[in-house]
């Protein structure tokens, strides 16, 4: 499955989450929310950013690598089709 944007944090610190996260177990959505909240302090993906994420989500590496891979199993096919 193609990569998705699961969340974003704007320069004005507005956080948006992808509604498809509703189909995942809560810990996935928690990871994405932690990731985006950490962007309020670090607006990049530097080593300092990932250390901050790791402070709040010890398993972030697992969620980061499995989010796109698992989406094919979690999200109903009808929602993945292009219209």
Tab-separated table of N, CA and C in Angstrom:
chain	number	residue	atom	x	y	z
A	1	UNK	N	0.850	-1.196	0.000
A	1	UNK	CA	0.000	0.000	0.000
A	1	UNK	C	0.883	1.243	0.000
A	2	UNK	N	0.400	2.273	-0.640
A	2	UNK	CA	1.209	3.486	-0.719
A	2	UNK	C	1.260	4.196	0.627
A	3	UNK	N	2.298	4.983	0.796
A	3	UNK	CA	2.457	5.734	2.048
A	3	UNK	C	1.339	6.750	2.192
A	4	UNK	N	0.945	6.961	3.408
A	4	UNK	CA	-0.098	7.930	3.730
A	4	UNK	C	0.442	8.948	4.704
A	5	UNK	N	-0.178	10.082	4.709
A	5	UNK	CA	0.104	11.066	5.741
A	5	UNK	C	-0.896	10.788	6.864
A	6	UNK	N	-0.398	10.302	7.976
A	6	UNK	CA	-1.270	9.918	9.094
A	6	UNK	C	-1.568	11.099	10.003
A	7	UNK	N	-0.739	12.089	9.968
A	7	UNK	CA	-0.961	13.279	10.768
A	7	UNK	C	-0.069	14.392	10.273
A	8	UNK	N	-0.367	15.598	10.732
A	8	UNK	CA	0.486	16.729	10.395
A	8	UNK	C	0.385	17.782	11.486
A	9	UNK	N	1.419	18.595	11.558
A	9	UNK	CA	1.461	19.713	12.494
A	9	UNK	C	1.917	20.926	11.690
A	10	UNK	N	1.056	21.926	11.601
A	10	UNK	CA	1.374	23.104	10.798
A	10	UNK	C	2.329	24.029	11.546
A	11	UNK	N	2.841	24.987	10.826
A	11	UNK	CA	3.703	25.995	11.440
A	11	UNK	C	2.997	26.778	12.531
A	12	UNK	N	1.682	26.813	12.470
A	12	UNK	CA	0.886	27.482	13.512
A	12	UNK	C	0.523	26.530	14.652
A	13	UNK	N	1.122	25.338	14.619
A	13	UNK	CA	0.928	24.318	15.661
A	13	UNK	C	-0.463	23.686	15.633
A	14	UNK	N	-1.109	23.698	14.470
A	14	UNK	CA	-2.397	23.020	14.313
A	14	UNK	C	-2.134	21.574	13.934
A	15	UNK	N	-2.705	20.659	14.696
A	15	UNK	CA	-2.500	19.229	14.451
A	15	UNK	C	-3.724	18.662	13.752
A	16	UNK	N	-3.463	17.876	12.708
A	16	UNK	CA	-4.516	17.171	11.976
A	16	UNK	C	-4.170	15.690	11.977
A	17	UNK	N	-5.195	14.856	12.116
A	17	UNK	CA	-5.006	13.408	12.075
A	17	UNK	C	-5.853	12.827	10.954
A	18	UNK	N	-5.341	11.789	10.311
A	18	UNK	CA	-6.050	11.095	9.256
A	18	UNK	C	-7.194	10.291	9.881
A	19	UNK	N	-8.414	10.467	9.358
A	19	UNK	CA	-9.588	9.774	9.898
A	19	UNK	C	-9.461	8.254	9.795
A	20	UNK	N	-8.624	7.746	8.871
A	20	UNK	CA	-8.456	6.297	8.742
A	20	UNK	C	-7.811	5.672	9.978
A	21	UNK	N	-7.241	6.487	10.846
A	21	UNK	CA	-6.681	5.961	12.097
A	21	UNK	C	-7.757	5.333	12.973
A	22	UNK	N	-9.013	5.670	12.732
A	22	UNK	CA	-10.117	5.081	13.501
A	22	UNK	C	-10.205	3.571	13.316
A	23	UNK	N	-9.623	3.054	12.241
A	23	UNK	CA	-9.667	1.621	11.973
A	23	UNK	C	-8.514	0.854	12.621
A	24	UNK	N	-7.597	1.555	13.235
A	24	UNK	CA	-6.440	0.948	13.886
A	24	UNK	C	-6.691	0.792	15.382
A	25	UNK	N	-5.957	-0.096	16.024
A	25	UNK	CA	-6.002	-0.151	17.488
A	25	UNK	C	-5.555	1.196	18.064
A	26	UNK	N	-6.045	1.569	19.232
A	26	UNK	CA	-5.763	2.887	19.813
A	26	UNK	C	-4.275	3.231	19.931
A	27	UNK	N	-3.432	2.237	20.126
A	27	UNK	CA	-2.015	2.554	20.307
A	27	UNK	C	-1.375	3.145	19.050
A	28	UNK	N	-1.911	2.834	17.879
A	28	UNK	CA	-1.406	3.443	16.647
A	28	UNK	C	-1.757	4.924	16.592
A	29	UNK	N	-3.016	5.228	16.902
A	29	UNK	CA	-3.438	6.639	16.916
A	29	UNK	C	-2.675	7.403	17.989
A	30	UNK	N	-2.415	6.757	19.104
A	30	UNK	CA	-1.643	7.401	20.172
A	30	UNK	C	-0.247	7.754	19.671
A	31	UNK	N	0.393	6.821	18.969
A	31	UNK	CA	1.726	7.093	18.418
A	31	UNK	C	1.683	8.304	17.488
A	32	UNK	N	0.716	8.334	16.570
A	32	UNK	CA	0.640	9.447	15.617
A	32	UNK	C	0.415	10.753	16.369
A	33	UNK	N	-0.440	10.735	17.379
A	33	UNK	CA	-0.692	11.953	18.149
A	33	UNK	C	0.565	12.396	18.895
A	34	UNK	N	1.271	11.469	19.512
A	34	UNK	CA	2.531	11.806	20.191
A	34	UNK	C	3.511	12.398	19.178
A	35	UNK	N	3.624	11.763	18.018
A	35	UNK	CA	4.518	12.235	16.963
A	35	UNK	C	4.202	13.686	16.617
A	36	UNK	N	2.926	13.972	16.384
A	36	UNK	CA	2.544	15.332	16.001
A	36	UNK	C	2.703	16.319	17.153
A	37	UNK	N	2.391	15.917	18.357
A	37	UNK	CA	2.590	16.801	19.512
A	37	UNK	C	4.069	17.143	19.696
A	38	UNK	N	4.942	16.192	19.415
A	38	UNK	CA	6.381	16.460	19.526
A	38	UNK	C	6.836	17.486	18.486
A	39	UNK	N	6.115	17.579	17.376
A	39	UNK	CA	6.453	18.591	16.378
A	39	UNK	C	6.189	20.009	16.894
A	40	UNK	N	5.398	20.147	17.916
A	40	UNK	CA	5.193	21.477	18.500
A	40	UNK	C	6.510	21.996	19.067
A	41	UNK	N	7.327	21.087	19.601
A	41	UNK	CA	8.641	21.470	20.136
A	41	UNK	C	9.756	21.382	19.108
A	42	UNK	N	9.686	20.379	18.248
A	42	UNK	CA	10.725	20.148	17.225
A	42	UNK	C	10.032	20.023	15.875
A	43	UNK	N	10.115	21.042	15.048
A	43	UNK	CA	9.411	21.038	13.758
A	43	UNK	C	10.231	20.358	12.658
A	44	UNK	N	10.829	19.239	12.987
A	44	UNK	CA	11.652	18.497	12.033
A	44	UNK	C	11.712	17.047	12.488
A	45	UNK	N	12.481	16.242	11.807
A	45	UNK	CA	12.668	14.841	12.202
A	45	UNK	C	14.127	14.596	12.599
A	46	UNK	N	14.663	15.497	13.374
A	46	UNK	CA	16.048	15.396	13.837
A	46	UNK	C	16.173	14.324	14.918
A	47	UNK	N	17.403	14.045	15.303
A	47	UNK	CA	17.644	13.096	16.403
A	47	UNK	C	16.963	13.584	17.680
A	48	UNK	N	16.974	14.890	17.916
A	48	UNK	CA	16.319	15.449	19.111
A	48	UNK	C	14.812	15.185	19.069
A	49	UNK	N	14.223	15.299	17.878
A	49	UNK	CA	12.795	15.017	17.729
A	49	UNK	C	12.496	13.568	18.107
A	50	UNK	N	13.275	12.623	17.554
A	50	UNK	CA	13.003	11.205	17.815
A	50	UNK	C	13.259	10.839	19.274
A	51	UNK	N	14.228	11.499	19.915
A	51	UNK	CA	14.427	11.279	21.357
A	51	UNK	C	13.190	11.727	22.126
A	52	UNK	N	12.633	12.862	21.732
A	52	UNK	CA	11.433	13.373	22.382
A	52	UNK	C	10.263	12.410	22.182
A	53	UNK	N	10.078	11.939	20.971
A	53	UNK	CA	9.019	10.953	20.706
A	53	UNK	C	9.233	9.728	21.587
A	54	UNK	N	10.462	9.244	21.668
A	54	UNK	CA	10.777	8.064	22.478
A	54	UNK	C	10.502	8.252	23.964
A	55	UNK	N	10.530	9.480	24.416
A	55	UNK	CA	10.204	9.777	25.811
A	55	UNK	C	8.753	9.427	26.122
A	56	UNK	N	7.880	9.619	25.143
A	56	UNK	CA	6.445	9.413	25.352
A	56	UNK	C	5.903	8.137	24.728
A	57	UNK	N	6.672	7.563	23.815
A	57	UNK	CA	6.240	6.338	23.130
A	57	UNK	C	7.474	5.466	22.909
A	58	UNK	N	7.722	4.583	23.846
A	58	UNK	CA	8.938	3.764	23.778
A	58	UNK	C	8.987	2.888	22.530
A	59	UNK	N	7.831	2.443	22.058
A	59	UNK	CA	7.769	1.556	20.889
A	59	UNK	C	7.578	2.310	19.575
A	60	UNK	N	7.964	3.565	19.522
A	60	UNK	CA	7.693	4.362	18.325
A	60	UNK	C	8.288	3.739	17.067
A	61	UNK	N	9.417	3.068	17.178
A	61	UNK	CA	10.031	2.466	15.983
A	61	UNK	C	9.112	1.408	15.367
A	62	UNK	N	8.473	0.631	16.224
A	62	UNK	CA	7.536	-0.389	15.735
A	62	UNK	C	6.372	0.271	15.002
A	63	UNK	N	5.740	1.244	15.638
A	63	UNK	CA	4.577	1.895	15.028
A	63	UNK	C	4.959	2.634	13.755
A	64	UNK	N	6.102	3.274	13.778
A	64	UNK	CA	6.568	4.015	12.603
A	64	UNK	C	6.733	3.080	11.413
A	65	UNK	N	7.313	1.920	11.633
A	65	UNK	CA	7.571	1.000	10.523
A	65	UNK	C	6.338	0.201	10.109
A	66	UNK	N	5.419	-0.025	11.031
A	66	UNK	CA	4.293	-0.901	10.703
A	66	UNK	C	3.025	-0.168	10.289
A	67	UNK	N	2.957	1.129	10.490
A	67	UNK	CA	1.723	1.865	10.209
A	67	UNK	C	1.259	1.673	8.762
A	68	UNK	N	2.096	1.907	7.800
A	68	UNK	CA	1.705	1.737	6.392
A	68	UNK	C	1.540	0.267	6.025
A	69	UNK	N	2.409	-0.569	6.542
A	69	UNK	CA	2.342	-2.005	6.241
A	69	UNK	C	1.034	-2.602	6.740
A	70	UNK	N	0.618	-2.225	7.938
A	70	UNK	CA	-0.582	-2.790	8.549
A	70	UNK	C	-1.871	-2.183	8.012
A	71	UNK	N	-1.771	-1.055	7.333
A	71	UNK	CA	-2.990	-0.384	6.890
A	71	UNK	C	-3.816	-1.253	5.938
A	72	UNK	N	-3.160	-2.083	5.142
A	72	UNK	CA	-3.891	-2.966	4.231
A	72	UNK	C	-4.772	-3.948	4.996
A	73	UNK	N	-4.364	-4.318	6.193
A	73	UNK	CA	-5.141	-5.255	7.010
A	73	UNK	C	-6.225	-4.554	7.817
A	74	UNK	N	-5.985	-3.320	8.208
A	74	UNK	CA	-6.871	-2.612	9.135
A	74	UNK	C	-8.013	-1.860	8.448
A	75	UNK	N	-7.727	-1.288	7.294
A	75	UNK	CA	-8.689	-0.398	6.645
A	75	UNK	C	-9.516	-1.185	5.633
A	76	UNK	N	-10.838	-1.057	5.680
A	76	UNK	CA	-11.683	-1.766	4.712
A	76	UNK	C	-11.297	-1.419	3.270
A	77	UNK	N	-11.296	-2.433	2.408
A	77	UNK	CA	-10.891	-2.259	1.014
A	77	UNK	C	-11.638	-1.140	0.317
A	78	UNK	N	-12.913	-1.013	0.591
A	78	UNK	CA	-13.729	-0.006	-0.091
A	78	UNK	C	-13.186	1.412	0.163
A	79	UNK	N	-12.550	1.628	1.276
A	79	UNK	CA	-12.006	2.942	1.590
A	79	UNK	C	-10.638	3.181	0.968
A	80	UNK	N	-10.006	2.127	0.495
A	80	UNK	CA	-8.675	2.253	-0.101
A	80	UNK	C	-8.728	2.425	-1.618
A	81	UNK	N	-9.897	2.212	-2.206
A	81	UNK	CA	-10.023	2.338	-3.666
A	81	UNK	C	-10.065	3.793	-4.077
A	82	UNK	N	-9.459	4.076	-5.211
A	82	UNK	CA	-9.561	5.419	-5.784
A	82	UNK	C	-10.920	5.564	-6.459
A	83	UNK	N	-11.505	6.708	-6.303
A	83	UNK	CA	-12.823	6.950	-6.915
A	83	UNK	C	-12.625	7.701	-8.212
